[in-house]
Coordinates of C-alpha atoms in Angstrom, one line a residue:
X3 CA 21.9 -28.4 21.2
X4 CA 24.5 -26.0 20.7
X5 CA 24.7 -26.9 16.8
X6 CA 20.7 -27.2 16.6
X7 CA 20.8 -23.8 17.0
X8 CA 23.9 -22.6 15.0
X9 CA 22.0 -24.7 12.3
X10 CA 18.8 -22.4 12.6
X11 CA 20.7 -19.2 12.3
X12 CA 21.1 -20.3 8.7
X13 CA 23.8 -17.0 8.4
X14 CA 22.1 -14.5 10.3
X15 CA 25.1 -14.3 12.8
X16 CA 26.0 -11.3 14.9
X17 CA 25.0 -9.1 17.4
X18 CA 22.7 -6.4 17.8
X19 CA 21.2 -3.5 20.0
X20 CA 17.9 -2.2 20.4
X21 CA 16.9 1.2 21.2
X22 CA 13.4 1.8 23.0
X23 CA 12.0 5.2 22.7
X24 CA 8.2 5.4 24.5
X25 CA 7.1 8.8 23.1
X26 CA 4.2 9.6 21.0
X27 CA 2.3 12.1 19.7
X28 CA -0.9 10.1 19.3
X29 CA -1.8 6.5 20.3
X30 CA -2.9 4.2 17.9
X31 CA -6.0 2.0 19.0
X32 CA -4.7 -0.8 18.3
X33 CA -0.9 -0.2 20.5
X34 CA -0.1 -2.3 23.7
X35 CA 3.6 -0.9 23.3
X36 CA 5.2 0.9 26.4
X37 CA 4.3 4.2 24.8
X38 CA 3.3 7.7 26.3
X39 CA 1.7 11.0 24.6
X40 CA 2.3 13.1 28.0
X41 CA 5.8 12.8 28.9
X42 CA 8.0 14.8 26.2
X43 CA 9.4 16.8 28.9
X44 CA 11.2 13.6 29.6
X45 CA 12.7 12.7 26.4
X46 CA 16.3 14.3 26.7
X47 CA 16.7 13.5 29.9
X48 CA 15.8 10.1 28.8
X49 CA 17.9 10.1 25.5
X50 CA 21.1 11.2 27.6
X51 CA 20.1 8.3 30.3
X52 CA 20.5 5.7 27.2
X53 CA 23.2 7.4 26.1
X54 CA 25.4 6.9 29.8
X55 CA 23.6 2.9 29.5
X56 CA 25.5 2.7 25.7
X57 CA 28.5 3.9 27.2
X58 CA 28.8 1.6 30.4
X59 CA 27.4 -1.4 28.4
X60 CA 30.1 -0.7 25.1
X61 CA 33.4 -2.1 26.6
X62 CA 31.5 -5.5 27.3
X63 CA 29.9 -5.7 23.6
X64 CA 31.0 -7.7 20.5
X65 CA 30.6 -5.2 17.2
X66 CA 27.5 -4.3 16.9
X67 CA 26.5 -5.4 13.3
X68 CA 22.8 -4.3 14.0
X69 CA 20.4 -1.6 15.6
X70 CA 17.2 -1.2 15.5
X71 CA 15.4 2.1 17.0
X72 CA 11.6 1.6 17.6
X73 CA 9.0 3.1 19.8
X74 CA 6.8 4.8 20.7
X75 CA 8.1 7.3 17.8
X76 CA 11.4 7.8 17.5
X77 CA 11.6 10.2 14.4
X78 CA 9.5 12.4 17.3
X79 CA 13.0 12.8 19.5
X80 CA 15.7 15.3 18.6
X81 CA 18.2 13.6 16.1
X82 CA 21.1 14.7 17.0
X83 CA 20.2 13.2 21.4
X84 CA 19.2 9.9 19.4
X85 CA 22.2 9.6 17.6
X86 CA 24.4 10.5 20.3
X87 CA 23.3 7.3 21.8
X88 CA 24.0 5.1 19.0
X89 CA 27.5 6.4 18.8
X90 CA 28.5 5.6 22.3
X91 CA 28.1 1.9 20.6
X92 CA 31.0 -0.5 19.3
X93 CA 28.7 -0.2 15.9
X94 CA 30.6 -2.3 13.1
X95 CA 31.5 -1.3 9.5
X96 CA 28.3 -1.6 7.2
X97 CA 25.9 -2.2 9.9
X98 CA 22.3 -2.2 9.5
X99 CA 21.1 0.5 11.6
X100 CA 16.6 1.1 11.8
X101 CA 15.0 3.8 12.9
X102 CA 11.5 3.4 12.8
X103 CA 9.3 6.8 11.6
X104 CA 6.3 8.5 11.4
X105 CA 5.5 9.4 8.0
X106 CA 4.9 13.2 8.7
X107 CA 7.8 13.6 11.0
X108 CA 10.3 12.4 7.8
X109 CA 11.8 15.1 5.4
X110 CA 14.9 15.9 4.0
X111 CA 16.9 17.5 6.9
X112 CA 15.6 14.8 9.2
X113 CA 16.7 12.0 6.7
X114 CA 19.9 13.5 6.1
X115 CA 20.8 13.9 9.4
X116 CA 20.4 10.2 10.1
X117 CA 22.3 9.2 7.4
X118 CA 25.5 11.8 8.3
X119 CA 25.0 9.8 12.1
X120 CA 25.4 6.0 10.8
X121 CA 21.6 5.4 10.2
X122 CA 21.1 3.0 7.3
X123 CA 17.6 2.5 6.8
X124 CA 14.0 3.4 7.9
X125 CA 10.8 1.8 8.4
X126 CA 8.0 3.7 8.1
X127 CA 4.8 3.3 9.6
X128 CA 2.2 3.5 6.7
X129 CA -0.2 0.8 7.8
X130 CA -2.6 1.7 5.2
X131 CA -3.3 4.3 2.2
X132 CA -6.8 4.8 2.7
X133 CA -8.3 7.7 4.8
X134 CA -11.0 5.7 6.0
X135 CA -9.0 2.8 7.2
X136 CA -6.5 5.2 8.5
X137 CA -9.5 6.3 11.0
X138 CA -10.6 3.0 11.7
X139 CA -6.8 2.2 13.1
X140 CA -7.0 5.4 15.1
X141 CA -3.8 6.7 12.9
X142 CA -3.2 10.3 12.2
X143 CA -0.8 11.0 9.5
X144 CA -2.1 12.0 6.4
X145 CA -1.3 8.8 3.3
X146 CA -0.3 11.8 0.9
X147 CA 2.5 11.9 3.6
X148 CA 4.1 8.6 2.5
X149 CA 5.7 9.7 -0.7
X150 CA 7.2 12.5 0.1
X151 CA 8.7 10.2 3.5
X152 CA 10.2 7.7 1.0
X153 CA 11.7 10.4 -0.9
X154 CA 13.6 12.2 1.4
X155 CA 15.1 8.7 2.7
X156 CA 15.6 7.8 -0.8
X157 CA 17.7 11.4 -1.0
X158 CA 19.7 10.6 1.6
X159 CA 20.4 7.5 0.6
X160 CA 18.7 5.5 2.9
X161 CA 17.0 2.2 2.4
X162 CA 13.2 2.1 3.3
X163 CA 10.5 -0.4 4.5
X164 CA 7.2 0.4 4.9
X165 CA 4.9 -1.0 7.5
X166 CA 1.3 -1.9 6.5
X167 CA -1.7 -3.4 8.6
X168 CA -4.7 -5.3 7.1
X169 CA -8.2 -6.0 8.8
X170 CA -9.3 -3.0 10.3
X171 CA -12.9 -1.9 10.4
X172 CA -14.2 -0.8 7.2
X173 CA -11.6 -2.1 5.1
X174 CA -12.6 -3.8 2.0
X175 CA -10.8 -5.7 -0.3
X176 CA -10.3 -4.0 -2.8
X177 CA -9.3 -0.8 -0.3
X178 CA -6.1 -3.5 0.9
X179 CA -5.2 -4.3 -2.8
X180 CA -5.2 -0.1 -3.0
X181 CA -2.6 0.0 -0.4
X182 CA -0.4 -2.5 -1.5
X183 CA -0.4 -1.2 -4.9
X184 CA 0.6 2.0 -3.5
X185 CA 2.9 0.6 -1.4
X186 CA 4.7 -1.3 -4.8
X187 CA 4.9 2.0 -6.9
X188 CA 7.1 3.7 -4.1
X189 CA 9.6 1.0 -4.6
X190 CA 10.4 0.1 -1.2
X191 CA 13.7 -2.3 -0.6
X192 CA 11.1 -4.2 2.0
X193 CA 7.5 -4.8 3.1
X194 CA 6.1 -6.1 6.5
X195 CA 2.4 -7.0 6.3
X196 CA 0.8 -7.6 9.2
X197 CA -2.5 -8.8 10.7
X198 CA -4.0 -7.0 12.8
X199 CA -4.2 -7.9 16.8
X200 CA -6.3 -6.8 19.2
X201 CA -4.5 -7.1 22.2
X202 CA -6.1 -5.6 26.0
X203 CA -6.1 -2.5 27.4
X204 CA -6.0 -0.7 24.2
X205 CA -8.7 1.2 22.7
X206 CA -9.4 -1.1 20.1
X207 CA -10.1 -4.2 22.3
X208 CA -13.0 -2.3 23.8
X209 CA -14.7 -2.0 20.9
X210 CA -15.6 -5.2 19.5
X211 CA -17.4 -4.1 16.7
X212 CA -14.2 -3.2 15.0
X213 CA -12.2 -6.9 15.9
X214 CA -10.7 -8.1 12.7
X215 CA -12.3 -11.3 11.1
X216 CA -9.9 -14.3 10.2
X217 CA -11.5 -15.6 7.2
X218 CA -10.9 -11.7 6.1
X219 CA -7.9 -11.5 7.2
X220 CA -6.8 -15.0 5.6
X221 CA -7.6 -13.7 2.3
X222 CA -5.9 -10.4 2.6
X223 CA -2.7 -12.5 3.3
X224 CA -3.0 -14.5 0.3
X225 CA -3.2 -10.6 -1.7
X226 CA -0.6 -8.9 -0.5
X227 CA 1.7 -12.4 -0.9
X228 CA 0.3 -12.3 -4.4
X229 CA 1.1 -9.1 -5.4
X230 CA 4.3 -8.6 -3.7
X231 CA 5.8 -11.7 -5.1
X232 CA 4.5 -10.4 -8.7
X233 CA 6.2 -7.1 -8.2
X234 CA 9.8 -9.1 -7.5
X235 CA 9.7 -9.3 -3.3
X236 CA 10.5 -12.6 -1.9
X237 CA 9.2 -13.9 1.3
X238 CA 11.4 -14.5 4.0
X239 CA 9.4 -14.4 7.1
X240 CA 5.8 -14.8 7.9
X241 CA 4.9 -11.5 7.6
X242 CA 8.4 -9.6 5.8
X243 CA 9.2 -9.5 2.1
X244 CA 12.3 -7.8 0.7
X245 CA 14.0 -7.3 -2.8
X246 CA 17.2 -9.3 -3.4
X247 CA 19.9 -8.5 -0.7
X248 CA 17.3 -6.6 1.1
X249 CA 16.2 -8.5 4.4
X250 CA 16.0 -6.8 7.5
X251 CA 19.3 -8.3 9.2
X252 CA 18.3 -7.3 12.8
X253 CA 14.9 -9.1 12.7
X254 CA 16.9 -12.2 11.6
X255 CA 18.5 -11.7 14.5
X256 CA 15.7 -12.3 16.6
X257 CA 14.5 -15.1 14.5
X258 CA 17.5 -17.4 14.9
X259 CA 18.0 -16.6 18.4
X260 CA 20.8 -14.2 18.5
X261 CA 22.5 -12.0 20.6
X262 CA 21.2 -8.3 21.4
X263 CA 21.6 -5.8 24.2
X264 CA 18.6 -3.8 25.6
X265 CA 18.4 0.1 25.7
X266 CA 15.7 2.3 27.3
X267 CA 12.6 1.4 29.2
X268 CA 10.7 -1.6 28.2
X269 CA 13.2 -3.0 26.6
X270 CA 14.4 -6.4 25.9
X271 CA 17.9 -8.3 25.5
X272 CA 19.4 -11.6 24.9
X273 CA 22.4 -12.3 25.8
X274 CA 24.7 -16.2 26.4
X275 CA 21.0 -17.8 26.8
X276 CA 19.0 -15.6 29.2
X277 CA 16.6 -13.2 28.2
X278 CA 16.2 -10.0 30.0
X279 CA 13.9 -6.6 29.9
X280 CA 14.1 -3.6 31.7
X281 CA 11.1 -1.6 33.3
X282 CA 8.3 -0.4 31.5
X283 CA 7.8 3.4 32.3
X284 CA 10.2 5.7 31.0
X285 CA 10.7 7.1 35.0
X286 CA 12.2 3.6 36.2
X287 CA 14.6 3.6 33.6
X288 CA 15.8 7.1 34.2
X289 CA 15.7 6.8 37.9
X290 CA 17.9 3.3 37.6
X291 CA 20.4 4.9 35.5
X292 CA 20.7 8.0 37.5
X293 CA 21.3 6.1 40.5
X294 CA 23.9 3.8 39.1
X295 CA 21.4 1.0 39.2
X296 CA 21.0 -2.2 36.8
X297 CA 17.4 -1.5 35.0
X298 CA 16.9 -5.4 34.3
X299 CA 13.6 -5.7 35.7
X300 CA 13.1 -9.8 35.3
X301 CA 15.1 -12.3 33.2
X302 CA 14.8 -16.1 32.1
X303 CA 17.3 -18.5 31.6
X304 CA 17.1 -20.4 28.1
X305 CA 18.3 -24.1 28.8
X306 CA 17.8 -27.3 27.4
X307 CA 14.7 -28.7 25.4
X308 CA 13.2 -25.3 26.0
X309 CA 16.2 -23.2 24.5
X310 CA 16.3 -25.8 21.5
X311 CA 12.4 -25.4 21.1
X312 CA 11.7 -21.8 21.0
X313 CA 14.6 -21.7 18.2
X314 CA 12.6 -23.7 16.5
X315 CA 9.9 -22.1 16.9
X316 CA 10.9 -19.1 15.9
X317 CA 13.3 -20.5 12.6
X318 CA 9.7 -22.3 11.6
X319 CA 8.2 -18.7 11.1
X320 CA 11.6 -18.4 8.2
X321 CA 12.1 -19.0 5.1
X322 CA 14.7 -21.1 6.6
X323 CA 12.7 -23.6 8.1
X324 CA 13.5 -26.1 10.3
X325 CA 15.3 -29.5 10.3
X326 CA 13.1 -32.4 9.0
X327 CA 13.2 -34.2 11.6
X328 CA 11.5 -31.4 14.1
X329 CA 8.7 -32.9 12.7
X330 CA 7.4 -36.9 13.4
X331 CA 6.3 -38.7 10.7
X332 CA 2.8 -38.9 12.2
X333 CA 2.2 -35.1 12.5
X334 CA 3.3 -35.0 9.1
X335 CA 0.0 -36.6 7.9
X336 CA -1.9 -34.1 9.8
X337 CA 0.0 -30.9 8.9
X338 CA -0.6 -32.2 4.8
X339 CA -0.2 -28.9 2.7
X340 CA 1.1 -26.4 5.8
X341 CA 4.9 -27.9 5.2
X342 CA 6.5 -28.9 2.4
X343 CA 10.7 -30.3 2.3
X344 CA 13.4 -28.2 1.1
X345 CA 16.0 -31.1 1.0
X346 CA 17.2 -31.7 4.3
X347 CA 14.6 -28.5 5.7
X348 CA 11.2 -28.3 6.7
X349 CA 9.6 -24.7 5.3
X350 CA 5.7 -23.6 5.6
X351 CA 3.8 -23.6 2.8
X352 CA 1.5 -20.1 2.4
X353 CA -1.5 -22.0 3.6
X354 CA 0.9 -23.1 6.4
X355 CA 1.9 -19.2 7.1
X356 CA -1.5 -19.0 8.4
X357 CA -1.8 -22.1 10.6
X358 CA 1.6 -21.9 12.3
X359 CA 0.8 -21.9 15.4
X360 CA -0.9 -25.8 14.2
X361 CA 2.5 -26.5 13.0
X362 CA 4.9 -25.0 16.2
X363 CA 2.8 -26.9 18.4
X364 CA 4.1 -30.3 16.8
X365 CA 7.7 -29.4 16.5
X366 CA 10.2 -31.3 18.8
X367 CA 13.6 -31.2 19.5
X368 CA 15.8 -33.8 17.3
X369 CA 16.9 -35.9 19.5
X370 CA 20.7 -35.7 21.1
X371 CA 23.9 -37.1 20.4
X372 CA 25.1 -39.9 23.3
X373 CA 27.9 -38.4 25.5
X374 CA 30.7 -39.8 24.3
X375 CA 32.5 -42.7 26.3

């Protein structure tokens, strides 16, 4: 099993960290994230509570060769708090280190300060370019925002992604083809694209006249592939693009089942097969801490068949693929123009980016190796 899942890392080893940070100016209708608009008070009180977890965790770690800082907002936080938790880290020479960003909290001083402190790269939350859309998704930030975001990380020398969203209420076709455009002439290193969800308890499930349509949403996969394949991005993961040398290291972490250690509320880790995640409210986690408690909250051990199949499962979603023989010869008649063989690899086609849930469903472990006698 072991060498299944060394197989599906196809390179992406390492180890990596991520950094929860629940505080928002403004909820977005469609977020289920542990996030909070009333609770700033908390945040450096919260910040230096990661910051004595970093510490205590740091002796135990392998080099960190990747972090990734999302939220909630964390370009809303002080810099200098955030970074001071990252630095208590065992961070390794020419790591990938993400903070994720509002567009209108970016500028030059903030950008530069993140790159003097280790920071790498940014994603930035555009979602879409279009006012109207904007609304629809219960976003705030001005678009003309974007461009000035991606200079000042350009600047500073950081690399950029930009986060877009397609389906929402309102939006047209030709309104998505805007924003991808738009997205293309700020020359980003890297793309995500992704469908909207509607997930419960959030504003947006409550209002069922604004639920995406799949047949919409289909097509507006097959456009922004399209273009962004025209305009030199290659796709590497269902919904993640990047130019040459450009793929977000830490999310290929998660997608061949590495290692990573959790930080802040709500968080989650994997570490030596058992997956772990700390309490959601921002309160529990700085109450654990302050106490000198663990804040693991629940964890599952990964063994097995299971352990081999959620690698899988995950690697299918890659560019990587899986091994052909996760797939029986029988399924392989029905799956007919979802899969196609890269030698001795099983990759989605693009029709088969939008049915893979039809094709994880069939994957099975290959089978093992006889004990030797």
């Amino acid at each position: 099993m072991a060498d299944v899942i060394d197989l599906l890392a196809d390179g992406a080893a390492g180890f990596g960290a991520y950094l929860h940070v629940p505080f928002c100016r403004h909820r977005c209708d469609y977020c289920a994230f542990a996030t909070w608009t009333d609770r700033d008070e908390l945040a450096g009180r919260y910040l230096e509570a990661c910051r004595r977890h970093a510490a205590l965790l740091a002796p135990g770690l392998a080099p960190v060769t990747s972090v990734f800082v999302g939220g909630g907002t964390p370009s809303r936080v002080a810099a200098a708090e955030l970074l001071a938790v990252l630095a208590e880290l065992p961070i390794a020479d020419g790591a990938e280190v993400t903070v994720e960003c509002n567009p209108e909290d970016l500028n030059d001083a903030l950008a530069e300060t993140y790159a003097a402190g280790g920071v790498s790269r940014v994603s930035i939350g555009v979602q879409s370019f279009l006012p109207h859309v904007l609304r629809a998704l219960g976003r705030t930030h001005p678009p003309e925002a974007v461009a000035s975001a991606v200079a000042a990380a350009r600047r500073a020398g950081l690399e950029v992604n930009v986060d877009l969203i397609y389906g929402a209420a309102g939006e047209s076709g030709a309104d998505w083809c805007t924003t991808v455009e738009r997205a293309v002439g700020l020359d980003p290193d890297h793309v995500s694209a992704y469908a909207l969800t509607v997930e419960p308890g959030t504003a947006l499930y409550d209002d069922r006249a604004r639920h995406p349509d799949d047949d919409d949403q289909a097509d507006k996969y097959a456009e922004v592939s399209d273009r962004l394949e025209a305009a030199g991005y290659a796709w590497y993961e269902i919904s993640n693009w990047a130019r040459p040398g450009r793929r977000c290291r830490h999310n290929l972490l998660y997608w061949s089942m590495g290692e990573y250690v959790a930080l802040g509320c709500a968080a989650h880790g994997h570490r030596e097969g058992v997956r772990y995640w700390h309490g959601r409210t921002p309160e529990r986690y700085l109450g654990a801490i302050t106490d000198g408690r663990d804040p693991v909250a629940g964890s599952e051990h990964l063994e097995g068949d299971r352990r081999t199949l959620e690698a899988l499962q995950l690697s299918l979603r890659t560019l990587a693929g899986v091994p052909a023989a996760a797939l029986l010869p029988a399924d392989r008649v029905v799956l007919d123009g979802l899969v196609e063989d890269h030698g001795e690899r099983t990759v989605l086609t693009r029709a088969g980016r939008l049915l893979a849930n039809e094709v994880a469903v069939r994957l099975v472990p290959p089978p093992r190796e006889p004990a030797p006698t």
